[in-house]
CSV table of C-alpha atoms in Angstrom, one decimal:
chain,number,residue,atom,x,y,z
A,271,ASP,CA,19.5,-19.6,51.9
A,272,PHE,CA,17.4,-16.9,50.4
A,273,ASP,CA,18.8,-13.5,51.3
A,274,GLY,CA,16.0,-11.4,49.9
A,275,THR,CA,17.8,-10.3,46.7
A,276,LEU,CA,15.8,-10.4,43.5
A,277,LEU,CA,17.9,-12.0,40.8
A,278,ARG,CA,18.2,-11.5,37.1
A,279,GLU,CA,20.6,-14.6,36.8
A,280,LEU,CA,20.6,-17.4,39.3
A,281,GLU,CA,23.7,-18.2,41.3
A,282,HIS,CA,26.0,-20.6,39.5
A,283,ILE,CA,29.7,-21.6,38.8
A,284,ASP,CA,30.8,-21.3,35.3
A,285,SER,CA,32.0,-24.4,33.4
A,286,THR,CA,35.3,-23.4,31.7
A,287,VAL,CA,36.6,-19.8,31.3
A,288,THR,CA,34.4,-16.7,31.0
A,289,VAL,CA,35.8,-13.3,30.0
A,290,LEU,CA,33.2,-10.6,30.9
A,291,SER,CA,32.8,-6.8,30.4
A,292,THR,CA,30.1,-5.1,32.4
A,293,PHE,CA,30.4,-1.7,30.7
A,294,ASN,CA,30.4,0.0,34.1
A,295,ASN,CA,27.1,-1.7,35.0
A,296,GLY,CA,26.7,-3.2,38.5
A,297,GLY,CA,24.6,-6.2,39.4
A,298,LEU,CA,27.2,-9.0,39.3
A,299,GLU,CA,27.8,-10.4,42.7
A,300,MET,CA,30.4,-13.0,43.9
A,301,LEU,CA,30.2,-15.3,46.8
A,302,HIS,CA,33.0,-14.6,49.3
A,303,LYS,CA,33.2,-16.1,52.8
A,304,ASN,CA,29.5,-17.2,52.5
A,305,GLN,CA,28.3,-13.7,51.6
A,306,TYR,CA,27.5,-12.2,48.2
A,307,ARG,CA,29.4,-9.0,47.5
A,308,PRO,CA,29.3,-6.7,44.5
A,309,ALA,CA,31.9,-7.6,41.8
A,310,PRO,CA,34.0,-4.7,40.5
A,311,VAL,CA,32.5,-3.2,37.4
A,312,THR,CA,34.6,-3.1,34.3
A,313,GLY,CA,35.1,-0.1,32.0
A,314,ASP,CA,36.5,0.3,28.6
A,315,SER,CA,39.8,-1.5,29.2
A,316,ALA,CA,39.2,-4.0,31.9
A,317,PHE,CA,37.6,-7.5,32.1
A,318,ILE,CA,36.5,-10.0,34.7
A,319,VAL,CA,37.8,-13.5,34.1
A,320,ASN,CA,35.9,-16.3,35.8
A,321,ILE,CA,37.5,-19.7,36.1
A,322,GLY,CA,34.9,-22.5,35.9
A,323,LYS,CA,34.6,-25.8,37.8
A,324,LEU,CA,36.0,-27.9,34.9
A,325,VAL,CA,39.1,-25.7,34.6
A,326,ASP,CA,39.5,-25.6,38.4
A,327,ASP,CA,39.6,-29.4,38.4
A,328,LEU,CA,42.0,-29.6,35.4
A,329,ILE,CA,44.5,-27.3,37.0
A,330,ASP,CA,44.4,-29.1,40.3
A,331,ASN,CA,42.4,-26.4,42.1
A,332,GLN,CA,45.3,-23.8,41.8
A,333,VAL,CA,42.8,-21.1,40.8
A,334,PRO,CA,39.3,-21.4,42.4
A,335,SER,CA,36.1,-21.2,40.6
A,336,VAL,CA,33.7,-18.6,42.1
A,337,ARG,CA,30.0,-18.9,42.6
A,338,HIS,CA,28.3,-15.8,41.4
A,339,ARG,CA,24.9,-14.3,40.4
A,340,VAL,CA,23.4,-11.2,38.9
A,341,ALA,CA,21.1,-9.1,41.0
A,342,GLU,CA,18.1,-7.3,39.5
A,343,VAL,CA,18.9,-3.6,39.0
A,344,ASP,CA,16.6,-0.7,38.1
A,345,PHE,CA,18.3,0.1,34.8
A,346,ASP,CA,19.0,-1.6,31.5
A,347,ARG,CA,22.1,-3.7,32.3
A,348,TYR,CA,24.4,-4.7,29.5
A,349,SER,CA,27.4,-7.0,29.5
A,350,VAL,CA,29.3,-9.1,27.0
A,351,THR,CA,30.7,-12.5,27.7
A,352,TYR,CA,33.2,-14.6,25.9
A,353,PHE,CA,33.4,-18.3,26.7
A,354,LEU,CA,36.6,-20.3,26.3
A,355,GLY,CA,37.0,-24.0,26.5
A,356,PRO,CA,39.2,-26.8,25.3
A,357,GLN,CA,38.9,-28.5,21.9
A,358,PHE,CA,35.9,-30.9,21.7
A,359,ASP,CA,38.3,-33.9,21.6
A,360,ALA,CA,40.4,-32.7,24.5
A,361,ASP,CA,40.8,-35.3,27.3
A,362,ILE,CA,39.2,-33.9,30.5
A,363,SER,CA,39.3,-37.0,32.6
A,364,ARG,CA,42.5,-36.2,34.5
A,365,SER,CA,44.1,-33.1,35.9
A,366,MET,CA,47.5,-31.8,35.0
A,367,THR,CA,49.0,-34.0,37.7
A,368,GLY,CA,46.9,-37.1,36.7
A,369,VAL,CA,44.2,-36.9,39.3
A,370,LEU,CA,40.8,-38.1,38.1
A,371,THR,CA,38.5,-35.0,37.7
A,372,ASP,CA,34.9,-34.8,38.7
A,373,ALA,CA,34.0,-34.7,35.0
A,374,GLY,CA,36.3,-37.6,34.3
A,375,GLN,CA,34.2,-39.9,36.5
A,376,LYS,CA,31.7,-40.0,33.7
A,377,TYR,CA,33.3,-38.4,30.6
A,378,THR,CA,36.7,-38.7,28.8
A,379,ILE,CA,36.4,-35.9,26.2
A,380,PHE,CA,35.2,-32.3,26.5
A,381,GLY,CA,32.7,-32.6,23.7
A,382,GLU,CA,30.8,-35.3,25.5
A,383,TRP,CA,30.8,-33.3,28.7
A,384,ILE,CA,29.7,-29.9,27.3
A,385,LYS,CA,26.9,-31.5,25.3
A,386,ASP,CA,25.3,-32.8,28.5
A,387,TYR,CA,26.2,-29.7,30.5
A,388,LEU,CA,24.6,-27.4,28.0
A,389,GLY,CA,21.6,-29.7,27.7
A,390,ALA,CA,21.1,-29.5,31.5
A,391,ILE,CA,21.3,-25.7,31.5
A,392,GLU,CA,18.7,-25.6,28.7
A,393,LEU,CA,16.4,-27.8,30.6
A,394,PHE,CA,16.9,-25.7,33.8
A,395,TYR,CA,16.2,-22.4,32.2
A,396,TYR,CA,13.4,-23.4,29.8
């Protein structure tokens, strides 16, 4: 449901692992109990680590992925992200305990999955 917030980045769940520094800039919001709340800002020596849906599946949902978005702010907002993922030939079809992952229903290796995932993102934004 639209809550009236103007967005700079649409709500989404990351794919793998994202390490983020916001340089003391607000705007990042996380969905918690069906309500978006401001994420803590990071300074010089702190980072936010987002666990994505694929990793959540691979580790048997032991650490949840979090839906988030970036609200429009009235200042120049800077942040730096670093994306981590498995090797392209890594088997992503089953979790650590052998359960078939969501990605594993269609893909066996990470390279196949990320190619289609990034292609879908590109089509969505452009």
